[in-house]
PDB file of C-alpha atoms in Angstrom:
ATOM      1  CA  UNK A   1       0.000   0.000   0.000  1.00 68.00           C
ATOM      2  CA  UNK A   2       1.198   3.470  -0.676  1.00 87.00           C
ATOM      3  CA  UNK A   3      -1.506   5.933   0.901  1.00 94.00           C
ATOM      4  CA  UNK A   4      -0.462   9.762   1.016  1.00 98.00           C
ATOM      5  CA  UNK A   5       1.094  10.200   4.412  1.00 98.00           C
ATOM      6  CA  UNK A   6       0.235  13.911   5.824  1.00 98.00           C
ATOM      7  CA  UNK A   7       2.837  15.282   8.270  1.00 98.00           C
ATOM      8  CA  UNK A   8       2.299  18.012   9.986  1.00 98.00           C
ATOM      9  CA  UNK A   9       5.088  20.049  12.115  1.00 98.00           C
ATOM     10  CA  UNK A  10       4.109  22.864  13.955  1.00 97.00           C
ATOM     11  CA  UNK A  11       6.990  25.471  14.168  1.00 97.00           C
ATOM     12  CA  UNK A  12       7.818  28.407  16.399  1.00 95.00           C
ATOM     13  CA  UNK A  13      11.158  29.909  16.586  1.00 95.00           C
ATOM     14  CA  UNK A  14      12.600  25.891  15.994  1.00 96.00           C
ATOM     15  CA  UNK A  15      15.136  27.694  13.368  1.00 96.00           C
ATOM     16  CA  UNK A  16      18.452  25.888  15.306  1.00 95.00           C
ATOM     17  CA  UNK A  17      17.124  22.881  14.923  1.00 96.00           C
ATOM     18  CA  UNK A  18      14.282  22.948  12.024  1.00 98.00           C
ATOM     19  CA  UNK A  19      16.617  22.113   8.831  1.00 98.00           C
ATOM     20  CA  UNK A  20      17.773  18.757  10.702  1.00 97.00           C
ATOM     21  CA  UNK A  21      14.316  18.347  11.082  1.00 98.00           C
ATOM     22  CA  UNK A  22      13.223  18.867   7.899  1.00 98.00           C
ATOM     23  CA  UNK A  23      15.913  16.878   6.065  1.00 98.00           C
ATOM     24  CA  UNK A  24      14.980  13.725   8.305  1.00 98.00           C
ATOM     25  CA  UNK A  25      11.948  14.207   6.819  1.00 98.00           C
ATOM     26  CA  UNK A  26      12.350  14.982   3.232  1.00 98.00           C
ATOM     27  CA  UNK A  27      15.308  12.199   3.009  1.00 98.00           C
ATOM     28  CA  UNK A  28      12.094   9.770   4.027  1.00 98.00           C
ATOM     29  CA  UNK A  29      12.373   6.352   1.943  1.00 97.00           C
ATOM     30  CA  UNK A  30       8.518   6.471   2.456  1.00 97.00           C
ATOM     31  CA  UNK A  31       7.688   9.405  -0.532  1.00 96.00           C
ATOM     32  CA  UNK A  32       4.167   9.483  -0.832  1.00 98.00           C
ATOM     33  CA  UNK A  33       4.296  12.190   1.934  1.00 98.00           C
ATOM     34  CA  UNK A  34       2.628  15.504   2.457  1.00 98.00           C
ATOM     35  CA  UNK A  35       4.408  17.905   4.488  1.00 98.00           C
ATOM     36  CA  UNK A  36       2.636  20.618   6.246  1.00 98.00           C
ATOM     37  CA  UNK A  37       4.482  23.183   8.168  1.00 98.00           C
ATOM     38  CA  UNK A  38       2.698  25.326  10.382  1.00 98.00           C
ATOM     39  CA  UNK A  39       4.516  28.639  11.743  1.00 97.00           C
ATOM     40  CA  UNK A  40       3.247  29.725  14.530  1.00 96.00           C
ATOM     41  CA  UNK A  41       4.185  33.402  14.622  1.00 94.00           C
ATOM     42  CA  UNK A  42       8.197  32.863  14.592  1.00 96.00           C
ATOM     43  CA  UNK A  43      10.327  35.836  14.923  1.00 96.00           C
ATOM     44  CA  UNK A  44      13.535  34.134  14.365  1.00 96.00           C
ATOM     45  CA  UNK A  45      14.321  32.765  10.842  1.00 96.00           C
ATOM     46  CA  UNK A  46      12.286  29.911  10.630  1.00 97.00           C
ATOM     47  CA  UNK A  47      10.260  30.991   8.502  1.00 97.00           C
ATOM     48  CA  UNK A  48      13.290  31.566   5.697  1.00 97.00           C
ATOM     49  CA  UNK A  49      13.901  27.750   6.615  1.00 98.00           C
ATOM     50  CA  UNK A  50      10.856  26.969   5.755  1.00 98.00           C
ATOM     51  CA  UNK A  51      10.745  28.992   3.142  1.00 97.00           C
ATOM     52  CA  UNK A  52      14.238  27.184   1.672  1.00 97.00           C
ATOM     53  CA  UNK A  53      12.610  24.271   2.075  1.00 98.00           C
ATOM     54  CA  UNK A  54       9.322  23.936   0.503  1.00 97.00           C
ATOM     55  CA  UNK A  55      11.150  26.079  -2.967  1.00 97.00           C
ATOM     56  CA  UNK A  56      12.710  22.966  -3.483  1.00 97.00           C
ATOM     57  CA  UNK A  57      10.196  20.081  -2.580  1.00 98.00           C
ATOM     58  CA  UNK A  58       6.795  20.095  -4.018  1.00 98.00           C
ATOM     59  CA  UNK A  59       5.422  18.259  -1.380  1.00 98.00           C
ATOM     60  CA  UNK A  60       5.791  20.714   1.093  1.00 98.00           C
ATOM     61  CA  UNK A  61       3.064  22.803   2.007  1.00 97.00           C
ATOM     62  CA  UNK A  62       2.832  26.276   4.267  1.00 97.00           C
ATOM     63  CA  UNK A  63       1.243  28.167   6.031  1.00 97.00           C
ATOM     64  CA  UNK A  64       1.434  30.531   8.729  1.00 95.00           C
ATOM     65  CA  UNK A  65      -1.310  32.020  11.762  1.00 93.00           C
ATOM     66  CA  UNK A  66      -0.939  34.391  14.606  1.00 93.00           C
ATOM     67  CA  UNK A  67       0.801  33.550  17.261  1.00 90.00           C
ATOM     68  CA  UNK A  68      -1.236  30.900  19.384  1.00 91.00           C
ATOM     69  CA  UNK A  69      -1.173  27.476  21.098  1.00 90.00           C
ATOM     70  CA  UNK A  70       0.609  24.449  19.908  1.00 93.00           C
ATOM     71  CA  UNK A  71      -2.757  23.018  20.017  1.00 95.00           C
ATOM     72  CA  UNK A  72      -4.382  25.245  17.308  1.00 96.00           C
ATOM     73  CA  UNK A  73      -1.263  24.644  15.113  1.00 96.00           C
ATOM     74  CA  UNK A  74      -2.334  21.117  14.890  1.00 97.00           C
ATOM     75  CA  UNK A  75      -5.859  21.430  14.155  1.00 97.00           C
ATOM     76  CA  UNK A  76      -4.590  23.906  11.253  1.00 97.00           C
ATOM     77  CA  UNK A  77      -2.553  21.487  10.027  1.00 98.00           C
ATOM     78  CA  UNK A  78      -5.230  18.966  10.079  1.00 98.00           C
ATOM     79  CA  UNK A  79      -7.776  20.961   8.567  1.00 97.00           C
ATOM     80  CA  UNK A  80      -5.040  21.257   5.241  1.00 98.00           C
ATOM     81  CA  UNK A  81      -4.155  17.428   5.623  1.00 98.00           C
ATOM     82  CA  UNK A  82      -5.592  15.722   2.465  1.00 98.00           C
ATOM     83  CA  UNK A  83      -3.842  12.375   2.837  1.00 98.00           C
ATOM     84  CA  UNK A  84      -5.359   9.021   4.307  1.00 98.00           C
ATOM     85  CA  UNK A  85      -3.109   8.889   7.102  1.00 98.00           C
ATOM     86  CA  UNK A  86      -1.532  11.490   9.818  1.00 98.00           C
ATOM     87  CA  UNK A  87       1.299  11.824  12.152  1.00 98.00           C
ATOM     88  CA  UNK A  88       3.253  14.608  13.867  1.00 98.00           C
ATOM     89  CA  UNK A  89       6.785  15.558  14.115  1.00 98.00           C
ATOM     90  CA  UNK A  90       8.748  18.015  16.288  1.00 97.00           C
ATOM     91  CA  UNK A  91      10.617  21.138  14.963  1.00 97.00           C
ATOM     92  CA  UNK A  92      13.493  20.188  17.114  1.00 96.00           C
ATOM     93  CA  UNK A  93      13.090  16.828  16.758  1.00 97.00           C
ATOM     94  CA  UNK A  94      14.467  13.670  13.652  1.00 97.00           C
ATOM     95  CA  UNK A  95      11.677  12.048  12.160  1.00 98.00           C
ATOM     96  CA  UNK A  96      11.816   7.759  12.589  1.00 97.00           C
ATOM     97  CA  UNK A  97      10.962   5.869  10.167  1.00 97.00           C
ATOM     98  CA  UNK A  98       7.649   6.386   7.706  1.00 98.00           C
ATOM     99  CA  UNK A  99       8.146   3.508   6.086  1.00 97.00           C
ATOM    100  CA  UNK A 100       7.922   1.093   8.897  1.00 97.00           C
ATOM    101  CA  UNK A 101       4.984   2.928  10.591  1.00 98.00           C
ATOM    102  CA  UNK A 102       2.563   2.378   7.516  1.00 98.00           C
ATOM    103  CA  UNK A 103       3.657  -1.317   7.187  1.00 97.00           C
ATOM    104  CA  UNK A 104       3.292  -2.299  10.811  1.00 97.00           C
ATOM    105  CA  UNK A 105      -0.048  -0.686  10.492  1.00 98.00           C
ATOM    106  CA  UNK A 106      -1.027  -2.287   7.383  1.00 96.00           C
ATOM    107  CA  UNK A 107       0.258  -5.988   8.309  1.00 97.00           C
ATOM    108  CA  UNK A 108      -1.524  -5.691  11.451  1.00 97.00           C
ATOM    109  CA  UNK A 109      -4.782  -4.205   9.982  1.00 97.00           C
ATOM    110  CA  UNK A 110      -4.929  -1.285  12.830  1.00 98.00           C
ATOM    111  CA  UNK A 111      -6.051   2.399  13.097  1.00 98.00           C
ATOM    112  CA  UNK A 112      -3.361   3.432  14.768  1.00 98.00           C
ATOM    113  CA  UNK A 113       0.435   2.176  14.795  1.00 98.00           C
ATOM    114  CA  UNK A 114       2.550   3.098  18.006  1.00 96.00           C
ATOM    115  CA  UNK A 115       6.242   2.660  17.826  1.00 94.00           C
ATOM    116  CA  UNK A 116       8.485   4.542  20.566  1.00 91.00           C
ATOM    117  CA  UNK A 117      12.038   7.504  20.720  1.00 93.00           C
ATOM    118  CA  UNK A 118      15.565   7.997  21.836  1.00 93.00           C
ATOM    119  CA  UNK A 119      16.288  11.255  23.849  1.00 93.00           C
ATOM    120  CA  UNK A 120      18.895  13.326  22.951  1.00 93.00           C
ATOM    121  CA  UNK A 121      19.969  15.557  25.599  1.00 90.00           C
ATOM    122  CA  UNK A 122      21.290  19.956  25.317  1.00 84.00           C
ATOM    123  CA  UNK A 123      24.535  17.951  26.224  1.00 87.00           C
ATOM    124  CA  UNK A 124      24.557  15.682  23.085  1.00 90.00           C
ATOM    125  CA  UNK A 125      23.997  12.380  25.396  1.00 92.00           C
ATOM    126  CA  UNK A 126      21.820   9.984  24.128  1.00 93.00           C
ATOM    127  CA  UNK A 127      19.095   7.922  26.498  1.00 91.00           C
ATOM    128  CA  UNK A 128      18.296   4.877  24.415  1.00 90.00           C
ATOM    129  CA  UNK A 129      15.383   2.338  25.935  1.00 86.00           C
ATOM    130  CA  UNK A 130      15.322  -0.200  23.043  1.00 86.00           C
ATOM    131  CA  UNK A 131      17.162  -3.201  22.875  1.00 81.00           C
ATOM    132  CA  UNK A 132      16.046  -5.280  19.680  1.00 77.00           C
ATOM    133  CA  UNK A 133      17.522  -8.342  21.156  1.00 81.00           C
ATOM    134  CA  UNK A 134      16.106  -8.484  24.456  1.00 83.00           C
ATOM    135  CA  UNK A 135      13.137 -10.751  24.135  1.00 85.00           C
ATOM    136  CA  UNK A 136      11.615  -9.426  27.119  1.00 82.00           C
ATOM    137  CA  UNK A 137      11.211  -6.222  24.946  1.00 83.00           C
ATOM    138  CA  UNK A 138       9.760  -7.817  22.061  1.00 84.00           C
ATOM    139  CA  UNK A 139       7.010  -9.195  24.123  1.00 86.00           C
ATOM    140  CA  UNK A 140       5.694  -5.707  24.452  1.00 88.00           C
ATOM    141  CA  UNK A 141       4.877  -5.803  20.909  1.00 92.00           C
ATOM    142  CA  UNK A 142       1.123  -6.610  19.523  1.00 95.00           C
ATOM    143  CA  UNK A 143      -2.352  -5.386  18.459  1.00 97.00           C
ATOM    144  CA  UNK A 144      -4.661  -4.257  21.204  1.00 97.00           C
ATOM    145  CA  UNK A 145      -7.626  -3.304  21.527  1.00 97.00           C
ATOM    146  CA  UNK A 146      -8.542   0.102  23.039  1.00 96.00           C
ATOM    147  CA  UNK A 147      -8.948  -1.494  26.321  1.00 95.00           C
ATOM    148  CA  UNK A 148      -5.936  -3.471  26.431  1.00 94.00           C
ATOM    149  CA  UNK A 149      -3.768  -0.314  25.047  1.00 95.00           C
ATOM    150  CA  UNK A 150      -5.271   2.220  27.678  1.00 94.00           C
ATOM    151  CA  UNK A 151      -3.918  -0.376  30.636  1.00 91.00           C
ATOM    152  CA  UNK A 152      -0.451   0.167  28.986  1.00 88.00           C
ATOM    153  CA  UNK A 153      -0.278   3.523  30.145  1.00 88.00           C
ATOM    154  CA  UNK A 154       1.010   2.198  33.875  1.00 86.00           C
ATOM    155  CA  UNK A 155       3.207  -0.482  34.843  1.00 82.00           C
ATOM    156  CA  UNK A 156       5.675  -0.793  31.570  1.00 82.00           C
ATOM    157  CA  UNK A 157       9.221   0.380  30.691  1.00 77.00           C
ATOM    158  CA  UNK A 158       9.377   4.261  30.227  1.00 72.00           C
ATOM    159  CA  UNK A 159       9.605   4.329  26.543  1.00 70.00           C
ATOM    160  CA  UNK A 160       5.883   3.003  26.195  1.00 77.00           C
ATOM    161  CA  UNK A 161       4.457   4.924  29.437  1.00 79.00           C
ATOM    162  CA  UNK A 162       6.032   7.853  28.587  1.00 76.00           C
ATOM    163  CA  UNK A 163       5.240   8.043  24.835  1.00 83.00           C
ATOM    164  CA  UNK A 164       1.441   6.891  25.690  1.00 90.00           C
ATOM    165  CA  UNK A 165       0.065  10.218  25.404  1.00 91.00           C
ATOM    166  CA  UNK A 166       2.341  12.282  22.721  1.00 93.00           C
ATOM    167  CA  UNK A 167       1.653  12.318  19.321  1.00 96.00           C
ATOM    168  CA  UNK A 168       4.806  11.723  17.997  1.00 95.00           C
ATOM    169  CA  UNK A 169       6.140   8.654  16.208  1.00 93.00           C
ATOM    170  CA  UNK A 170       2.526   7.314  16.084  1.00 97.00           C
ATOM    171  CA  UNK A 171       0.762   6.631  12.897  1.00 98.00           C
ATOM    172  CA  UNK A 172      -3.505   7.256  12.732  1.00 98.00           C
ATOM    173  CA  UNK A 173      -5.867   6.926   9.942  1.00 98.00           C
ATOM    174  CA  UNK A 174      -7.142  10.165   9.519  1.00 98.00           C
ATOM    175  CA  UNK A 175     -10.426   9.640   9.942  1.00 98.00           C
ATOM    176  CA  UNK A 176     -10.570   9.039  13.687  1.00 98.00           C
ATOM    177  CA  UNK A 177      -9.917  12.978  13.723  1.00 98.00           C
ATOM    178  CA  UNK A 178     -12.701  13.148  11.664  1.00 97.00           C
ATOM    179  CA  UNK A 179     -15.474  12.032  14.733  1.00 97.00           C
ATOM    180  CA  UNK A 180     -14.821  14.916  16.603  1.00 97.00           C
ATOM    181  CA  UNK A 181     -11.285  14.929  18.173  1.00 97.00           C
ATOM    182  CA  UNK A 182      -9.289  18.398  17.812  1.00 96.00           C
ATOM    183  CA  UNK A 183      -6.378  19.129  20.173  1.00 97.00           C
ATOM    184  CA  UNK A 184      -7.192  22.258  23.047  1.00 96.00           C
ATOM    185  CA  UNK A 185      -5.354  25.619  22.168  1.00 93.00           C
ATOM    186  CA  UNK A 186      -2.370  24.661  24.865  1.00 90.00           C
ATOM    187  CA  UNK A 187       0.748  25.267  24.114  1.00 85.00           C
ATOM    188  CA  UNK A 188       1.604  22.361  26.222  1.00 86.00           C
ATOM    189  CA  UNK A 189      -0.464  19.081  27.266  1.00 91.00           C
ATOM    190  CA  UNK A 190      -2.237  19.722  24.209  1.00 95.00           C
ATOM    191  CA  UNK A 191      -1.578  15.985  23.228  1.00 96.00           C
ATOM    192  CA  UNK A 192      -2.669  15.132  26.972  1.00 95.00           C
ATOM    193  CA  UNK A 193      -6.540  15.758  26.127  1.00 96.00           C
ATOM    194  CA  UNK A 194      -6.442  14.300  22.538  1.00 97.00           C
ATOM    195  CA  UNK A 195      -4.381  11.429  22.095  1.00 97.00           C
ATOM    196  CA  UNK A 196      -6.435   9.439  24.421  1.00 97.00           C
ATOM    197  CA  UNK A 197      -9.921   9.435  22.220  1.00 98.00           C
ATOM    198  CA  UNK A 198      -8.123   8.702  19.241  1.00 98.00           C
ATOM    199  CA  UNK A 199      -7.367   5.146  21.087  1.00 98.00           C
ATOM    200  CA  UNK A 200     -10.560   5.069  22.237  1.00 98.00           C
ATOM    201  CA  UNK A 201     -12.269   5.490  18.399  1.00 98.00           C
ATOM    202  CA  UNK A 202      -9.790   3.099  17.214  1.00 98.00           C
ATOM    203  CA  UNK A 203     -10.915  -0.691  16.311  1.00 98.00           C
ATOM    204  CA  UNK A 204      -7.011  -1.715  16.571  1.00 98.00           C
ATOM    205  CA  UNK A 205      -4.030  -0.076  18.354  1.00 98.00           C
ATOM    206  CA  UNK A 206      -0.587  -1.864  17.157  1.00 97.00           C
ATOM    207  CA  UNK A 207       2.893  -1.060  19.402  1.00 95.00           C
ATOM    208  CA  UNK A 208       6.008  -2.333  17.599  1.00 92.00           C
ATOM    209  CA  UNK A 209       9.472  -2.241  19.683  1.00 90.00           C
ATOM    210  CA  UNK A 210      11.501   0.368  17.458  1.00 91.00           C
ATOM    211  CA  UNK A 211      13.091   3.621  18.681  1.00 91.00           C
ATOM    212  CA  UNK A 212      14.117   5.388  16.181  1.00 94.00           C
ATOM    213  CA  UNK A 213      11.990   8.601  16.405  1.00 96.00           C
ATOM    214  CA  UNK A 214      15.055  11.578  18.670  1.00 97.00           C
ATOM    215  CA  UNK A 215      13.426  13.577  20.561  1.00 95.00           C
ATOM    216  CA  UNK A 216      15.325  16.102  21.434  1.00 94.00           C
ATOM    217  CA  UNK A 217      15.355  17.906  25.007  1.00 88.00           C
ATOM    218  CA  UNK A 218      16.041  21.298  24.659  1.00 83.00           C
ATOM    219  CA  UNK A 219      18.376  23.387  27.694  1.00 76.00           C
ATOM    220  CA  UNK A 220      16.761  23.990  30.823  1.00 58.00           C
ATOM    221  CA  UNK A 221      15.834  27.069  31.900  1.00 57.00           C
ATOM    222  CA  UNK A 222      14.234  28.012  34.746  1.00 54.00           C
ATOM    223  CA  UNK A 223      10.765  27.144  34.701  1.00 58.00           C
ATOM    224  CA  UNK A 224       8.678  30.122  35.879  1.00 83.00           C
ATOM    225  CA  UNK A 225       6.230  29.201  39.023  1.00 88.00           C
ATOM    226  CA  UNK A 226       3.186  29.456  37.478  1.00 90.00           C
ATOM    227  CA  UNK A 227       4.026  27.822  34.086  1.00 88.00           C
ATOM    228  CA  UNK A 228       4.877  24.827  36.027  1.00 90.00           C
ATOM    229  CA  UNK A 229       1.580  24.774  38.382  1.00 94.00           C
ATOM    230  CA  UNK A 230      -0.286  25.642  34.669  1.00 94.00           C
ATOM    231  CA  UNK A 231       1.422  22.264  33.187  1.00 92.00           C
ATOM    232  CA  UNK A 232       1.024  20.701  36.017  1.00 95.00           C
ATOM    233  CA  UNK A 233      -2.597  21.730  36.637  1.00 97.00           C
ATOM    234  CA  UNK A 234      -3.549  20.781  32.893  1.00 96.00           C
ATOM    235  CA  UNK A 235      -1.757  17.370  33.371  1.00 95.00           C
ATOM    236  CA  UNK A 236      -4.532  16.604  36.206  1.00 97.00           C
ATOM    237  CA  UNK A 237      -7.724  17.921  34.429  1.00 97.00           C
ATOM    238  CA  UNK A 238      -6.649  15.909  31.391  1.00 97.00           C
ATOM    239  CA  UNK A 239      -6.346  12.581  33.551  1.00 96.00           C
ATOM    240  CA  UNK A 240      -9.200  13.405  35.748  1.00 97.00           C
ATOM    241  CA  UNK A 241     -11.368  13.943  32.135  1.00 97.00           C
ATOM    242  CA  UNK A 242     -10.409  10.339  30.842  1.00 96.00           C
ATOM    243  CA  UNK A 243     -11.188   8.489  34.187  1.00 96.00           C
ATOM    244  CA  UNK A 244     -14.417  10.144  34.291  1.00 97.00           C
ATOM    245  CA  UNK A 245     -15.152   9.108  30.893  1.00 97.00           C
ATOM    246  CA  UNK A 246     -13.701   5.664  31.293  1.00 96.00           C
ATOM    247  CA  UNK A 247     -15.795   4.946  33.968  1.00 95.00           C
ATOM    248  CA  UNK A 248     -18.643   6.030  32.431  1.00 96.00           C
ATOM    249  CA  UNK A 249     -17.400   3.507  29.149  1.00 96.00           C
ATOM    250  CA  UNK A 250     -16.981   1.022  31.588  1.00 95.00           C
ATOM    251  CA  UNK A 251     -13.712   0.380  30.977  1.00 94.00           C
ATOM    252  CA  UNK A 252     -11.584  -0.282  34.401  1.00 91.00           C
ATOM    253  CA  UNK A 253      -9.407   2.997  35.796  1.00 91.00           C
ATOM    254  CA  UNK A 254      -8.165   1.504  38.801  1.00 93.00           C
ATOM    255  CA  UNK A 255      -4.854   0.876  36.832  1.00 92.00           C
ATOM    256  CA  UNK A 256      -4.596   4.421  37.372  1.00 94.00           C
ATOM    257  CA  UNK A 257      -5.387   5.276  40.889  1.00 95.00           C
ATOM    258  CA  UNK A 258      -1.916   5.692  42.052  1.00 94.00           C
ATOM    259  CA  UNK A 259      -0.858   8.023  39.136  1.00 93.00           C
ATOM    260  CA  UNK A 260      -3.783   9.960  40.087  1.00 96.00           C
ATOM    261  CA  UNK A 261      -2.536  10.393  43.391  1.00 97.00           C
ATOM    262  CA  UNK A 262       0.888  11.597  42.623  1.00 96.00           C
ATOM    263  CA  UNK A 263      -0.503  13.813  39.823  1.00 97.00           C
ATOM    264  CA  UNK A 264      -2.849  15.749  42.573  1.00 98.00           C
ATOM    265  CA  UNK A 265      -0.154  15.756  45.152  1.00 98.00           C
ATOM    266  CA  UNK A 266       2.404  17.263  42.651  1.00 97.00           C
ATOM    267  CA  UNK A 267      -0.167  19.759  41.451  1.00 98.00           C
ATOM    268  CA  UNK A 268      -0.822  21.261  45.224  1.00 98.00           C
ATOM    269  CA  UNK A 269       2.814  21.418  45.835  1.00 97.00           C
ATOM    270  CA  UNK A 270       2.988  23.709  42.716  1.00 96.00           C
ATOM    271  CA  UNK A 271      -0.237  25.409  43.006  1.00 97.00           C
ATOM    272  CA  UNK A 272       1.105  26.583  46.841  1.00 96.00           C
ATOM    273  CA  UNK A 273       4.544  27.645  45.448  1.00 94.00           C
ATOM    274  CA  UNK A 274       2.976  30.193  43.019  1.00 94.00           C
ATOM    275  CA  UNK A 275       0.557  31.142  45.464  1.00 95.00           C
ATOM    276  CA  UNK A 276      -2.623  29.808  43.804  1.00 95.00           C
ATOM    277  CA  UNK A 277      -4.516  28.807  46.896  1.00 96.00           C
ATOM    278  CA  UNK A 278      -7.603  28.137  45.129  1.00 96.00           C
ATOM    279  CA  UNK A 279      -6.225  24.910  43.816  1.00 97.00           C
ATOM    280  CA  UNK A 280      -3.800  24.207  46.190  1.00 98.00           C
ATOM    281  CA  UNK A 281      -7.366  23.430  48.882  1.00 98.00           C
ATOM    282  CA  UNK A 282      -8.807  21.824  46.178  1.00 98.00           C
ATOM    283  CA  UNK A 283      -5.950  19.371  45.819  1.00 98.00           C
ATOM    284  CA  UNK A 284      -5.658  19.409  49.422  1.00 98.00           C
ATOM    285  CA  UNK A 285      -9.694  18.234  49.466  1.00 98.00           C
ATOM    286  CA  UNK A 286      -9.149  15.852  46.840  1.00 98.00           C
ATOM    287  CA  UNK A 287      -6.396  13.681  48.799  1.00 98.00           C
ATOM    288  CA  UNK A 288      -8.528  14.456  52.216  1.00 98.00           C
ATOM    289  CA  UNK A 289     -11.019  12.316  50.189  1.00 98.00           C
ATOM    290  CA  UNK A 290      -8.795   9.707  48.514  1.00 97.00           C
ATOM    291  CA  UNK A 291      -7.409   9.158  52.276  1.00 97.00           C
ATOM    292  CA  UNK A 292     -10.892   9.350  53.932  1.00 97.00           C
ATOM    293  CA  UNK A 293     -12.975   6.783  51.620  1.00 97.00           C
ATOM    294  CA  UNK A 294     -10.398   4.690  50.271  1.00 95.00           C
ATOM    295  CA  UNK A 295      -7.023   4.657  51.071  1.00 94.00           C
ATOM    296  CA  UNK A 296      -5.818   1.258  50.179  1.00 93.00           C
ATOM    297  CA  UNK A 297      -6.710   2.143  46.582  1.00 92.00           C
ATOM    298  CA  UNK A 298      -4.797   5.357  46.190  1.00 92.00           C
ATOM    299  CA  UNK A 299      -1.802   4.475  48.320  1.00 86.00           C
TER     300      UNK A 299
END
């Protein structure tokens, strides 16, 4: 099968990193691609990367909006995506392999096809978490159901917990977007509230054990207080939306009672260091409760 791949990489002020992006992609042994870059109100030259770029591959699509969240660069991208199938990439990021995402999805007749990264760190060390000859490893692999995936999220090595809710190095049929499923305007946990219901409209969900997707970790800074108890605090609505919805599917959330807790506990601590008491009671109520009514569950 060769179905039009559309990628879509939402850029902001990426330009150190965007033409190593850009040639992973272009340099793709998978060419039936689409490539839609979205600039999100750069100042820096990214846009003359860009620019560089798509003069000298037809397949490369722009366009460009206001400044706004990471979130709404998506769905713009989306809404220009013509091909049957979809998947993201970082700016700063190196693409993984096309190729073996649309086989492993069509040999395993899924919806969506999940493969996993390497880290590259601001100090050029790589973290690498597969090991193609472990067979412990290979176990992981398989096609799930959306039941089966979701219980994935807890309880497995770091490179499949981790990756569970980004959109990168994943694979969907673009249709599941289709029935209702745009990301929030965030500019960050956007994928937390929309990665999620694409499993959940999905007949199959296939994980195969390669890490070839780098995602790169840019140099800290120092995170300002109330950016962190913002990321934090969107991090626990997004959970506490799918285990309200899960339980109302029926589908089991105890798998995720502990996360809960340390989610909620980590939120107060930052919602008290930036001096939002509002949430810092609430969180304070919530483990009051979790303690009160059943504290073998969340403990």
């Amino acid at each position: 099968m060769n179905e039009k791949v559309s990628l879509i990489v939402p850029i902001e002020n990426n330009e150190q990193y965007l033409a190593e992006c850009l040639d992973s992609i272009v340099h793709q042994a998978y060419q039936n691609l689409e490539i839609i870059l979205v600039d999100n109100g750069s100042t820096d030259g990214s846009l003359a990367i860009m620019r560089q770029y798509a003069n000298q591959d037809p397949r490369i699509r722009m366009v460009s909006q206001d400044r706004a969240g990471l979130g709404t660069a998506k769905n713009l991208g989306l809404s220009m995506a013509t091909g049957e199938l979809v998947t993201f990439v970082g700016a700063n990021d190196r693409a993984g392999n096309i190729a073996q995402l649309v086989d492993n999805l069509h040999q395993s007749h899924s919806d969506i096809a999940c493969a996993t990264y390497y880290r590259l760190d601001a100090n050029g060390t790589y973290y690498f978490y597969v090991d193609q000859d472990d067979p412990a490893q290979k176990a992981l692999e398989g096609v799930f159901t959306p039941q089966e995936w979701i219980h994935r999220e807890t309880g497995y090595p770091v490179n499949i917990t981790a990756g569970f809710r980004l959109a990168f190095n994943k694979l969907f049929k673009r249709a599941l977007f289709q029935q209702n499923v745009m990301f929030p305007d965030y500019d960050q946990s956007e994928d937390d509230f929309t990665i999620w219901k694409l499993y959940l409209l999905a007949d199959r969900i296939s994980y195969f054990n390669v890490g070839d997707y780098c995602y790169r970790l840019l140099p800290q800074t120092e995170e300002n207080k109330q950016k962190l108890f913002q990321r934090n605090l969107l991090r626990l609505q997004s959970l506490e939306e799918r285990m309200a919805l899960y339980a109302m599917i029926d589908f089991d959330t105890d798998f995720l009672d502990r996360y809960y807790r340390s989610l909620v506990e980590v939120t107060r601590d930052s919602a008290l260091t930036a001096g939002n008491y509002h949430y810092y009671k609430d969180c304070c109520f919530k483990i009051g409760m979790m303690d009160r009514y059943a504290p073998e569950k969340f403990n």
